[in-house]
Short mmCIF file of N, CA and C (backbone and C1' of nucleotides) in Angstrom, two decimals:
data_model
loop_
_atom_site.label_atom_id
_atom_site.label_comp_id
_atom_site.label_asym_id
_atom_site.label_seq_id
_atom_site.Cartn_x
_atom_site.Cartn_y
_atom_site.Cartn_z
N MET A 1 8.57 0.40 -26.64
CA MET A 1 7.68 -0.59 -26.01
C MET A 1 6.65 -1.11 -27.01
N ASN A 2 6.10 -2.21 -26.68
CA ASN A 2 5.04 -2.86 -27.43
C ASN A 2 3.81 -1.98 -27.67
N THR A 3 3.27 -2.02 -28.87
CA THR A 3 2.07 -1.23 -29.18
C THR A 3 0.90 -1.64 -28.31
N ASN A 4 0.79 -2.94 -28.09
CA ASN A 4 -0.33 -3.41 -27.28
C ASN A 4 -0.30 -2.81 -25.88
N TYR A 5 0.88 -2.68 -25.33
CA TYR A 5 1.00 -2.10 -24.00
C TYR A 5 0.50 -0.67 -24.01
N HIS A 6 0.84 0.06 -25.05
CA HIS A 6 0.39 1.44 -25.12
C HIS A 6 -1.12 1.51 -25.19
N GLN A 7 -1.67 0.64 -25.99
CA GLN A 7 -3.13 0.57 -26.14
C GLN A 7 -3.76 0.29 -24.78
N ILE A 8 -3.14 -0.60 -24.04
CA ILE A 8 -3.65 -0.98 -22.73
C ILE A 8 -3.53 0.17 -21.73
N TRP A 9 -2.35 0.76 -21.67
CA TRP A 9 -2.14 1.86 -20.73
C TRP A 9 -3.09 3.01 -21.04
N GLN A 10 -3.24 3.25 -22.32
CA GLN A 10 -4.11 4.33 -22.75
C GLN A 10 -5.54 4.11 -22.26
N THR A 11 -5.97 2.87 -22.37
CA THR A 11 -7.33 2.54 -21.95
C THR A 11 -7.48 2.64 -20.43
N VAL A 12 -6.46 2.20 -19.73
CA VAL A 12 -6.51 2.25 -18.27
C VAL A 12 -6.61 3.69 -17.78
N GLN A 13 -5.99 4.59 -18.52
CA GLN A 13 -6.05 6.00 -18.14
C GLN A 13 -7.46 6.55 -18.19
N LEU A 14 -8.33 5.87 -18.90
CA LEU A 14 -9.70 6.36 -19.05
C LEU A 14 -10.60 6.00 -17.87
N ILE A 15 -10.12 5.13 -16.99
CA ILE A 15 -10.94 4.77 -15.84
C ILE A 15 -10.98 5.96 -14.89
N PRO A 16 -12.18 6.44 -14.61
CA PRO A 16 -12.29 7.61 -13.72
C PRO A 16 -11.82 7.30 -12.31
N LYS A 17 -11.39 8.33 -11.63
CA LYS A 17 -11.01 8.20 -10.24
C LYS A 17 -12.19 7.65 -9.44
N GLY A 18 -11.90 6.73 -8.55
CA GLY A 18 -12.95 6.18 -7.71
C GLY A 18 -13.74 5.05 -8.34
N LYS A 19 -13.35 4.66 -9.56
CA LYS A 19 -14.03 3.55 -10.23
C LYS A 19 -13.00 2.47 -10.54
N VAL A 20 -13.52 1.31 -10.91
CA VAL A 20 -12.61 0.22 -11.26
C VAL A 20 -13.09 -0.50 -12.51
N ALA A 21 -12.22 -1.28 -13.11
CA ALA A 21 -12.57 -2.08 -14.29
C ALA A 21 -11.82 -3.40 -14.18
N SER A 22 -12.28 -4.40 -14.90
CA SER A 22 -11.61 -5.70 -14.85
C SER A 22 -10.58 -5.81 -15.98
N TYR A 23 -9.66 -6.73 -15.82
CA TYR A 23 -8.63 -6.96 -16.84
C TYR A 23 -9.28 -7.25 -18.18
N GLY A 24 -10.27 -8.11 -18.14
CA GLY A 24 -10.93 -8.49 -19.39
C GLY A 24 -11.63 -7.32 -20.04
N GLN A 25 -12.24 -6.49 -19.22
CA GLN A 25 -12.94 -5.31 -19.72
C GLN A 25 -11.95 -4.38 -20.40
N ILE A 26 -10.82 -4.17 -19.77
CA ILE A 26 -9.80 -3.30 -20.35
C ILE A 26 -9.29 -3.87 -21.66
N ALA A 27 -9.06 -5.18 -21.67
CA ALA A 27 -8.58 -5.82 -22.90
C ALA A 27 -9.58 -5.59 -24.03
N ASP A 28 -10.85 -5.82 -23.74
CA ASP A 28 -11.88 -5.63 -24.76
C ASP A 28 -11.90 -4.20 -25.27
N LEU A 29 -11.93 -3.26 -24.34
CA LEU A 29 -12.01 -1.86 -24.72
C LEU A 29 -10.78 -1.39 -25.48
N ALA A 30 -9.66 -2.04 -25.20
CA ALA A 30 -8.42 -1.67 -25.88
C ALA A 30 -8.35 -2.30 -27.26
N GLY A 31 -9.39 -3.06 -27.61
CA GLY A 31 -9.39 -3.72 -28.90
C GLY A 31 -8.55 -4.99 -28.90
N LEU A 32 -8.40 -5.59 -27.72
CA LEU A 32 -7.60 -6.81 -27.60
C LEU A 32 -8.40 -7.88 -26.87
N PRO A 33 -9.47 -8.35 -27.50
CA PRO A 33 -10.32 -9.35 -26.85
C PRO A 33 -9.56 -10.63 -26.47
N ASN A 34 -9.97 -11.23 -25.39
CA ASN A 34 -9.35 -12.48 -24.91
C ASN A 34 -7.90 -12.32 -24.50
N ARG A 35 -7.54 -11.15 -24.14
CA ARG A 35 -6.14 -10.97 -23.73
C ARG A 35 -6.02 -10.31 -22.37
N ALA A 36 -6.90 -10.73 -21.46
CA ALA A 36 -6.87 -10.18 -20.11
C ALA A 36 -5.50 -10.37 -19.46
N ARG A 37 -4.89 -11.51 -19.74
CA ARG A 37 -3.60 -11.80 -19.10
C ARG A 37 -2.54 -10.83 -19.55
N LEU A 38 -2.66 -10.39 -20.79
CA LEU A 38 -1.70 -9.43 -21.31
C LEU A 38 -1.85 -8.12 -20.54
N VAL A 39 -3.07 -7.79 -20.19
CA VAL A 39 -3.31 -6.57 -19.43
C VAL A 39 -2.59 -6.65 -18.08
N GLY A 40 -2.72 -7.78 -17.44
CA GLY A 40 -2.03 -7.96 -16.16
C GLY A 40 -0.54 -7.79 -16.33
N LYS A 41 -0.02 -8.36 -17.37
CA LYS A 41 1.42 -8.27 -17.62
C LYS A 41 1.82 -6.83 -17.89
N ALA A 42 1.04 -6.16 -18.72
CA ALA A 42 1.35 -4.77 -19.08
C ALA A 42 1.35 -3.88 -17.84
N LEU A 43 0.39 -4.12 -16.96
CA LEU A 43 0.30 -3.27 -15.77
C LEU A 43 1.47 -3.52 -14.82
N GLY A 44 2.04 -4.70 -14.93
CA GLY A 44 3.19 -5.01 -14.10
C GLY A 44 4.39 -4.14 -14.43
N PHE A 45 4.39 -3.55 -15.61
CA PHE A 45 5.51 -2.71 -16.02
C PHE A 45 5.31 -1.25 -15.64
N VAL A 46 4.12 -0.93 -15.15
CA VAL A 46 3.88 0.47 -14.79
C VAL A 46 4.54 0.78 -13.46
N PRO A 47 5.45 1.75 -13.45
CA PRO A 47 6.09 2.13 -12.18
C PRO A 47 5.03 2.62 -11.22
N ASP A 48 5.08 2.19 -9.99
CA ASP A 48 4.05 2.60 -9.04
C ASP A 48 4.55 3.67 -8.08
N ASN A 49 5.76 4.12 -8.30
CA ASN A 49 6.28 5.14 -7.40
C ASN A 49 6.16 6.53 -8.00
N GLY A 50 5.92 7.49 -7.13
CA GLY A 50 5.93 8.88 -7.54
C GLY A 50 4.96 9.26 -8.62
N TRP A 51 5.39 10.11 -9.49
CA TRP A 51 4.56 10.74 -10.51
C TRP A 51 3.78 9.77 -11.37
N ASN A 52 4.37 8.64 -11.65
CA ASN A 52 3.80 7.79 -12.68
C ASN A 52 2.54 7.04 -12.29
N ASN A 53 2.32 6.85 -11.00
CA ASN A 53 1.17 6.02 -10.64
C ASN A 53 -0.15 6.71 -10.91
N LYS A 54 -0.10 8.02 -11.18
CA LYS A 54 -1.35 8.68 -11.51
C LYS A 54 -1.51 8.78 -13.02
N ALA A 55 -0.41 8.72 -13.73
CA ALA A 55 -0.47 8.75 -15.19
C ALA A 55 -1.18 7.50 -15.68
N VAL A 56 -0.85 6.37 -15.11
CA VAL A 56 -1.51 5.11 -15.47
C VAL A 56 -2.00 4.44 -14.18
N PRO A 57 -3.27 4.64 -13.87
CA PRO A 57 -3.82 4.12 -12.61
C PRO A 57 -4.05 2.61 -12.64
N TRP A 58 -2.96 1.87 -12.65
CA TRP A 58 -2.99 0.41 -12.69
C TRP A 58 -3.84 -0.19 -11.56
N TYR A 59 -3.86 0.51 -10.44
CA TYR A 59 -4.55 -0.03 -9.27
C TYR A 59 -6.07 -0.02 -9.42
N ARG A 60 -6.58 0.63 -10.46
CA ARG A 60 -8.03 0.62 -10.67
C ARG A 60 -8.47 -0.60 -11.47
N VAL A 61 -7.55 -1.49 -11.74
CA VAL A 61 -7.89 -2.70 -12.49
C VAL A 61 -7.89 -3.91 -11.57
N ILE A 62 -9.01 -4.62 -11.55
CA ILE A 62 -9.16 -5.78 -10.68
C ILE A 62 -9.63 -6.97 -11.51
N ASN A 63 -9.77 -8.13 -10.89
CA ASN A 63 -10.18 -9.29 -11.67
C ASN A 63 -11.69 -9.39 -11.81
N SER A 64 -12.12 -10.33 -12.61
CA SER A 64 -13.54 -10.44 -12.95
C SER A 64 -14.40 -10.84 -11.76
N GLN A 65 -13.76 -11.30 -10.70
CA GLN A 65 -14.53 -11.66 -9.51
C GLN A 65 -14.70 -10.48 -8.59
N GLY A 66 -14.22 -9.33 -9.01
CA GLY A 66 -14.36 -8.14 -8.19
C GLY A 66 -13.34 -8.05 -7.08
N LYS A 67 -12.23 -8.76 -7.27
CA LYS A 67 -11.21 -8.75 -6.22
C LYS A 67 -9.86 -8.29 -6.75
N ILE A 68 -9.03 -7.83 -5.82
CA ILE A 68 -7.64 -7.50 -6.16
C ILE A 68 -6.94 -8.81 -6.45
N SER A 69 -6.21 -8.85 -7.56
CA SER A 69 -5.61 -10.10 -7.99
C SER A 69 -4.24 -10.39 -7.40
N LEU A 70 -3.66 -9.42 -6.75
CA LEU A 70 -2.32 -9.63 -6.20
C LEU A 70 -2.41 -10.49 -4.94
N PRO A 71 -1.33 -11.17 -4.61
CA PRO A 71 -1.34 -12.05 -3.43
C PRO A 71 -1.70 -11.26 -2.16
N ILE A 72 -2.71 -11.74 -1.47
CA ILE A 72 -3.14 -11.05 -0.25
C ILE A 72 -1.98 -10.92 0.73
N GLY A 73 -1.81 -9.72 1.23
CA GLY A 73 -0.77 -9.50 2.22
C GLY A 73 0.56 -9.05 1.63
N SER A 74 0.71 -9.22 0.31
CA SER A 74 1.97 -8.78 -0.32
C SER A 74 2.03 -7.26 -0.32
N ASP A 75 3.23 -6.73 -0.47
CA ASP A 75 3.38 -5.27 -0.51
C ASP A 75 2.55 -4.68 -1.62
N ALA A 76 2.61 -5.34 -2.77
CA ALA A 76 1.87 -4.83 -3.93
C ALA A 76 0.37 -4.80 -3.64
N PHE A 77 -0.09 -5.83 -2.96
CA PHE A 77 -1.51 -5.89 -2.60
C PHE A 77 -1.89 -4.71 -1.71
N GLU A 78 -1.12 -4.50 -0.68
CA GLU A 78 -1.43 -3.41 0.26
C GLU A 78 -1.37 -2.05 -0.43
N ARG A 79 -0.43 -1.95 -1.36
CA ARG A 79 -0.27 -0.70 -2.09
C ARG A 79 -1.52 -0.41 -2.91
N GLN A 80 -1.96 -1.44 -3.63
CA GLN A 80 -3.16 -1.27 -4.46
C GLN A 80 -4.37 -0.95 -3.59
N LYS A 81 -4.49 -1.66 -2.51
CA LYS A 81 -5.63 -1.45 -1.62
C LYS A 81 -5.66 -0.03 -1.08
N SER A 82 -4.54 0.47 -0.64
CA SER A 82 -4.57 1.81 -0.05
C SER A 82 -4.76 2.88 -1.11
N LEU A 83 -4.23 2.65 -2.31
CA LEU A 83 -4.45 3.62 -3.38
C LEU A 83 -5.94 3.70 -3.72
N LEU A 84 -6.61 2.55 -3.70
CA LEU A 84 -8.04 2.55 -3.98
C LEU A 84 -8.81 3.25 -2.86
N GLN A 85 -8.41 2.95 -1.64
CA GLN A 85 -9.11 3.55 -0.51
C GLN A 85 -8.89 5.06 -0.47
N ASP A 86 -7.77 5.50 -0.98
CA ASP A 86 -7.52 6.94 -1.08
C ASP A 86 -8.55 7.60 -1.98
N GLU A 87 -9.13 6.79 -2.86
CA GLU A 87 -10.14 7.32 -3.79
C GLU A 87 -11.55 6.95 -3.34
N GLN A 88 -11.68 6.60 -2.10
CA GLN A 88 -12.98 6.28 -1.49
C GLN A 88 -13.56 4.96 -1.98
N VAL A 89 -12.76 4.16 -2.63
CA VAL A 89 -13.25 2.84 -3.03
C VAL A 89 -13.18 1.94 -1.79
N VAL A 90 -14.28 1.25 -1.51
CA VAL A 90 -14.33 0.40 -0.33
C VAL A 90 -13.75 -0.97 -0.63
N VAL A 91 -12.76 -1.35 0.14
CA VAL A 91 -12.12 -2.65 -0.06
C VAL A 91 -12.19 -3.44 1.24
N ILE A 92 -12.78 -4.64 1.15
CA ILE A 92 -12.86 -5.51 2.32
C ILE A 92 -12.12 -6.78 1.98
N GLY A 93 -11.03 -7.02 2.68
CA GLY A 93 -10.17 -8.13 2.30
C GLY A 93 -9.61 -7.81 0.94
N ALA A 94 -9.85 -8.68 -0.03
CA ALA A 94 -9.40 -8.39 -1.40
C ALA A 94 -10.56 -7.90 -2.24
N ARG A 95 -11.75 -7.95 -1.66
CA ARG A 95 -12.95 -7.65 -2.43
C ARG A 95 -13.30 -6.17 -2.47
N ILE A 96 -13.61 -5.72 -3.69
CA ILE A 96 -14.00 -4.33 -3.88
C ILE A 96 -15.52 -4.23 -3.73
N LYS A 97 -15.94 -3.30 -2.88
CA LYS A 97 -17.37 -3.08 -2.69
C LYS A 97 -17.75 -1.73 -3.29
N LEU A 98 -18.97 -1.60 -3.65
CA LEU A 98 -19.55 -0.34 -4.12
C LEU A 98 -19.06 0.13 -5.48
N ALA A 99 -17.84 -0.20 -5.81
CA ALA A 99 -17.30 0.33 -7.07
C ALA A 99 -17.21 -0.75 -8.13
N GLU A 100 -17.73 -1.91 -7.83
CA GLU A 100 -17.58 -3.00 -8.78
C GLU A 100 -18.20 -2.72 -10.13
N PHE A 101 -17.40 -2.77 -11.12
CA PHE A 101 -17.86 -2.66 -12.50
C PHE A 101 -18.77 -1.47 -12.76
N GLN A 102 -18.61 -0.45 -11.98
CA GLN A 102 -19.51 0.67 -12.17
C GLN A 102 -19.01 1.61 -13.25
N TRP A 103 -17.85 1.32 -13.78
CA TRP A 103 -17.35 2.17 -14.85
C TRP A 103 -18.02 1.82 -16.17
N GLN A 104 -18.83 2.72 -16.66
CA GLN A 104 -19.51 2.54 -17.94
C GLN A 104 -18.97 3.58 -18.91
N PRO A 105 -18.00 3.25 -19.70
CA PRO A 105 -17.41 4.21 -20.61
C PRO A 105 -18.39 4.64 -21.69
N ASP A 106 -18.29 5.89 -22.05
CA ASP A 106 -19.05 6.37 -23.19
C ASP A 106 -18.26 5.91 -24.42
N LEU A 107 -18.87 5.03 -25.18
CA LEU A 107 -18.15 4.41 -26.28
C LEU A 107 -17.63 5.41 -27.30
N ALA A 108 -18.45 6.38 -27.63
CA ALA A 108 -18.03 7.38 -28.61
C ALA A 108 -16.81 8.14 -28.11
N GLU A 109 -16.89 8.53 -26.86
CA GLU A 109 -15.78 9.27 -26.27
C GLU A 109 -14.53 8.40 -26.21
N LEU A 110 -14.80 7.14 -25.87
CA LEU A 110 -13.67 6.21 -25.77
C LEU A 110 -12.95 6.08 -27.10
N LEU A 111 -13.72 5.87 -28.14
CA LEU A 111 -13.11 5.69 -29.45
C LEU A 111 -12.37 6.95 -29.88
N PHE A 112 -12.94 8.07 -29.51
CA PHE A 112 -12.28 9.33 -29.84
C PHE A 112 -10.92 9.41 -29.16
N GLN A 113 -10.93 9.09 -27.88
CA GLN A 113 -9.70 9.22 -27.11
C GLN A 113 -8.64 8.23 -27.56
N LEU A 114 -9.09 7.11 -28.07
CA LEU A 114 -8.12 6.12 -28.53
C LEU A 114 -7.70 6.41 -29.96
N LYS A 115 -8.30 7.46 -30.56
CA LYS A 115 -7.92 7.88 -31.89
C LYS A 115 -8.14 6.79 -32.93
N PHE A 116 -9.25 6.14 -32.81
CA PHE A 116 -9.59 5.12 -33.80
C PHE A 116 -10.18 5.77 -35.04
P DA B 1 9.05 -22.30 -37.36
"O5'" DA B 1 9.85 -22.95 -36.16
"C5'" DA B 1 10.78 -24.00 -36.37
"C4'" DA B 1 10.94 -24.80 -35.10
"C3'" DA B 1 9.65 -25.12 -34.38
"O3'" DA B 1 9.78 -26.36 -33.71
"C1'" DA B 1 10.97 -23.78 -32.99
P DA B 2 8.59 -27.18 -33.16
"O5'" DA B 2 8.06 -26.14 -32.08
"C5'" DA B 2 7.45 -26.63 -30.93
"C4'" DA B 2 8.49 -27.03 -29.90
"C3'" DA B 2 7.88 -27.21 -28.53
"O3'" DA B 2 8.58 -28.16 -27.77
"C1'" DA B 2 9.28 -25.30 -28.54
P DC B 3 7.89 -28.84 -26.53
"O5'" DC B 3 8.03 -27.68 -25.45
"C5'" DC B 3 9.32 -27.18 -25.17
"C4'" DC B 3 9.26 -26.36 -23.92
"C3'" DC B 3 8.04 -26.61 -23.05
"O3'" DC B 3 8.45 -26.61 -21.70
"C1'" DC B 3 8.13 -24.35 -23.69
P DT B 4 7.39 -26.89 -20.50
"O5'" DT B 4 7.29 -25.40 -19.91
"C5'" DT B 4 8.46 -24.62 -19.82
"C4'" DT B 4 8.16 -23.35 -19.04
"C3'" DT B 4 7.02 -23.50 -18.03
"O3'" DT B 4 7.34 -22.76 -16.87
"C1'" DT B 4 6.49 -21.83 -19.62
P DG B 5 6.58 -23.15 -15.47
"O5'" DG B 5 6.08 -21.67 -15.12
"C5'" DG B 5 6.98 -20.59 -15.32
"C4'" DG B 5 6.18 -19.31 -15.45
"C3'" DG B 5 5.02 -19.20 -14.45
"O3'" DG B 5 4.89 -17.85 -14.06
"C1'" DG B 5 4.18 -19.06 -16.62
P DG B 6 4.79 -17.61 -12.45
"O5'" DG B 6 3.88 -16.31 -12.35
"C5'" DG B 6 2.65 -16.18 -12.94
"C4'" DG B 6 2.62 -14.98 -13.88
"C3'" DG B 6 1.38 -14.11 -13.71
"O3'" DG B 6 1.70 -12.77 -14.03
"C1'" DG B 6 1.32 -15.22 -15.80
P DG B 7 2.06 -11.69 -12.91
"O5'" DG B 7 0.66 -11.29 -12.31
"C5'" DG B 7 -0.31 -12.24 -11.91
"C4'" DG B 7 -1.62 -11.53 -11.58
"C3'" DG B 7 -2.42 -11.13 -12.80
"O3'" DG B 7 -3.81 -11.23 -12.49
"C1'" DG B 7 -1.91 -9.20 -11.58
P DC B 8 -4.56 -12.62 -12.78
"O5'" DC B 8 -4.77 -12.57 -14.34
"C5'" DC B 8 -5.20 -11.41 -15.04
"C4'" DC B 8 -6.30 -11.80 -16.00
"C3'" DC B 8 -7.67 -11.93 -15.35
"O3'" DC B 8 -8.66 -11.34 -16.20
"C1'" DC B 8 -7.11 -13.95 -16.41
P DT B 9 -10.18 -11.17 -15.61
"O5'" DT B 9 -11.06 -12.23 -16.33
"C5'" DT B 9 -10.53 -13.14 -17.27
"C4'" DT B 9 -11.63 -13.98 -17.85
"C3'" DT B 9 -12.95 -13.97 -17.10
"O3'" DT B 9 -14.00 -14.23 -18.02
"C1'" DT B 9 -11.99 -16.11 -16.96
P DA B 10 -15.49 -13.79 -17.72
"O5'" DA B 10 -16.34 -15.10 -18.07
"C5'" DA B 10 -15.97 -15.86 -19.21
"C4'" DA B 10 -16.49 -17.27 -19.03
"C3'" DA B 10 -17.84 -17.31 -18.33
"O3'" DA B 10 -18.64 -18.24 -19.04
"C1'" DA B 10 -16.27 -18.62 -17.12
P DA B 11 -20.09 -18.60 -18.49
"O5'" DA B 11 -19.81 -20.07 -17.93
"C5'" DA B 11 -18.81 -20.87 -18.58
"C4'" DA B 11 -18.74 -22.21 -17.89
"C3'" DA B 11 -20.05 -22.62 -17.21
"O3'" DA B 11 -20.17 -24.04 -17.32
"C1'" DA B 11 -18.37 -22.45 -15.59
P DA B 12 -21.51 -24.77 -16.69
"O5'" DA B 12 -20.84 -25.77 -15.64
"C5'" DA B 12 -19.59 -26.39 -15.98
"C4'" DA B 12 -19.02 -27.05 -14.76
"C3'" DA B 12 -20.05 -27.75 -13.88
"O3'" DA B 12 -19.49 -28.97 -13.43
"C1'" DA B 12 -18.86 -26.19 -12.60
P DA B 13 -20.50 -30.08 -12.71
"O5'" DA B 13 -19.75 -30.31 -11.33
"C5'" DA B 13 -18.33 -30.17 -11.28
"C4'" DA B 13 -17.88 -30.03 -9.84
"C3'" DA B 13 -18.81 -30.71 -8.84
"O3'" DA B 13 -18.03 -31.35 -7.85
"C1'" DA B 13 -18.52 -28.45 -8.24
P DC C 1 -21.04 -13.62 -2.13
"O5'" DC C 1 -20.06 -14.86 -1.77
"C5'" DC C 1 -19.61 -14.76 -0.50
"C4'" DC C 1 -19.17 -16.06 0.12
"C3'" DC C 1 -17.93 -16.66 -0.53
"O3'" DC C 1 -16.79 -16.09 0.08
"C1'" DC C 1 -19.58 -18.35 -0.22
P DT C 2 -15.42 -16.15 -0.61
"O5'" DT C 2 -15.15 -17.70 -0.77
"C5'" DT C 2 -14.36 -18.38 0.21
"C4'" DT C 2 -14.03 -19.75 -0.33
"C3'" DT C 2 -13.12 -19.70 -1.54
"O3'" DT C 2 -11.73 -19.66 -1.23
"C1'" DT C 2 -14.96 -21.13 -1.94
P DT C 3 -10.85 -20.80 -0.77
"O5'" DT C 3 -10.93 -21.90 -1.93
"C5'" DT C 3 -11.11 -23.24 -1.54
"C4'" DT C 3 -11.29 -24.14 -2.73
"C3'" DT C 3 -10.05 -24.23 -3.64
"O3'" DT C 3 -9.72 -25.59 -3.77
"C1'" DT C 3 -11.99 -23.86 -4.92
P DT C 4 -8.46 -26.08 -4.58
"O5'" DT C 4 -9.10 -26.52 -5.97
"C5'" DT C 4 -10.42 -26.98 -5.96
"C4'" DT C 4 -10.80 -27.73 -7.22
"C3'" DT C 4 -9.70 -28.12 -8.18
"O3'" DT C 4 -10.10 -29.33 -8.77
"C1'" DT C 4 -11.12 -26.52 -9.20
P DT C 5 -9.26 -30.06 -9.89
"O5'" DT C 5 -9.88 -29.39 -11.19
"C5'" DT C 5 -11.25 -29.60 -11.46
"C4'" DT C 5 -11.54 -29.19 -12.89
"C3'" DT C 5 -10.39 -29.49 -13.87
"O3'" DT C 5 -10.94 -30.07 -15.03
"C1'" DT C 5 -10.96 -27.20 -13.97
P DA C 6 -10.07 -30.76 -16.10
"O5'" DA C 6 -10.52 -29.96 -17.40
"C5'" DA C 6 -11.73 -29.20 -17.38
"C4'" DA C 6 -11.64 -28.11 -18.43
"C3'" DA C 6 -10.59 -28.34 -19.50
"O3'" DA C 6 -11.08 -27.78 -20.69
"C1'" DA C 6 -10.12 -26.34 -18.43
P DG C 7 -10.74 -28.33 -22.09
"O5'" DG C 7 -10.89 -27.04 -23.01
"C5'" DG C 7 -9.90 -26.09 -22.85
"C4'" DG C 7 -10.47 -24.71 -22.92
"C3'" DG C 7 -9.66 -23.91 -23.91
"O3'" DG C 7 -10.51 -23.17 -24.76
"C1'" DG C 7 -9.57 -22.93 -21.75
P DC C 8 -9.72 -22.74 -26.13
"O5'" DC C 8 -9.01 -21.38 -25.69
"C5'" DC C 8 -9.80 -20.35 -25.13
"C4'" DC C 8 -8.91 -19.26 -24.58
"C3'" DC C 8 -7.72 -18.98 -25.48
"O3'" DC C 8 -8.07 -17.96 -26.38
"C1'" DC C 8 -7.15 -18.99 -23.14
P DC C 9 -7.31 -17.87 -27.74
"O5'" DC C 9 -6.08 -16.92 -27.38
"C5'" DC C 9 -6.31 -15.68 -26.76
"C4'" DC C 9 -5.00 -15.06 -26.40
"C3'" DC C 9 -3.93 -15.24 -27.48
"O3'" DC C 9 -3.34 -14.01 -27.76
"C1'" DC C 9 -3.11 -15.94 -25.37
P DC C 10 -2.41 -13.88 -29.03
"O5'" DC C 10 -1.03 -13.52 -28.32
"C5'" DC C 10 -1.03 -12.48 -27.35
"C4'" DC C 10 0.26 -12.56 -26.55
"C3'" DC C 10 1.50 -12.70 -27.43
"O3'" DC C 10 2.56 -12.01 -26.82
"C1'" DC C 10 1.44 -14.45 -25.93
P DA C 11 3.19 -10.82 -27.59
"O5'" DA C 11 4.27 -10.33 -26.52
"C5'" DA C 11 3.80 -9.89 -25.24
"C4'" DA C 11 4.86 -10.16 -24.19
"C3'" DA C 11 6.26 -9.86 -24.65
"O3'" DA C 11 6.99 -9.35 -23.53
"C1'" DA C 11 6.04 -12.20 -24.22
P DG C 12 8.51 -9.01 -23.74
"O5'" DG C 12 9.17 -10.32 -23.11
"C5'" DG C 12 8.81 -10.67 -21.77
"C4'" DG C 12 9.55 -11.93 -21.37
"C3'" DG C 12 11.04 -11.91 -21.69
"O3'" DG C 12 11.75 -12.36 -20.56
"C1'" DG C 12 10.01 -13.84 -22.63
P DT C 13 13.35 -12.32 -20.55
"O5'" DT C 13 13.72 -13.84 -20.82
"C5'" DT C 13 13.03 -14.84 -20.07
"C4'" DT C 13 13.38 -16.23 -20.58
"C3'" DT C 13 14.83 -16.41 -21.02
"O3'" DT C 13 15.37 -17.49 -20.28
"C1'" DT C 13 13.36 -17.32 -22.62
#
DNA sequence: AACTGGGCTAAAA
DNA sequence: CTTTTAGCCCAGT
């Protein structure tokens, strides 16, 4: 697989349970500025069934407006919403409440984990 | 070598 | 609050 995808998945794994981050934020932290769309694409490849959905918590990534980016009412949307709610994240409609952008990574720790 | 369409964004209306 | 607009970048085709 693409190196960029690994960089992205790796960064997404750093989002703590019960918190969320935006596509752009993940792109920046992964060292890929201005590539939010790539993050969306990369997350689309993460299997959401069984064991793997906890290895890479794709559902903790939302858009810059604080909302779930998937089409409202789609299966994928409902899946993301319930996975977030399982972690006590409040979701009203597509909008995330209480957990918006509250993930503040420790930069030193982040860089360490990314093996920079 | 184009061309296209995305799980995007910031700013403006 | 919402929708639009105009940038944006690149993997896949």
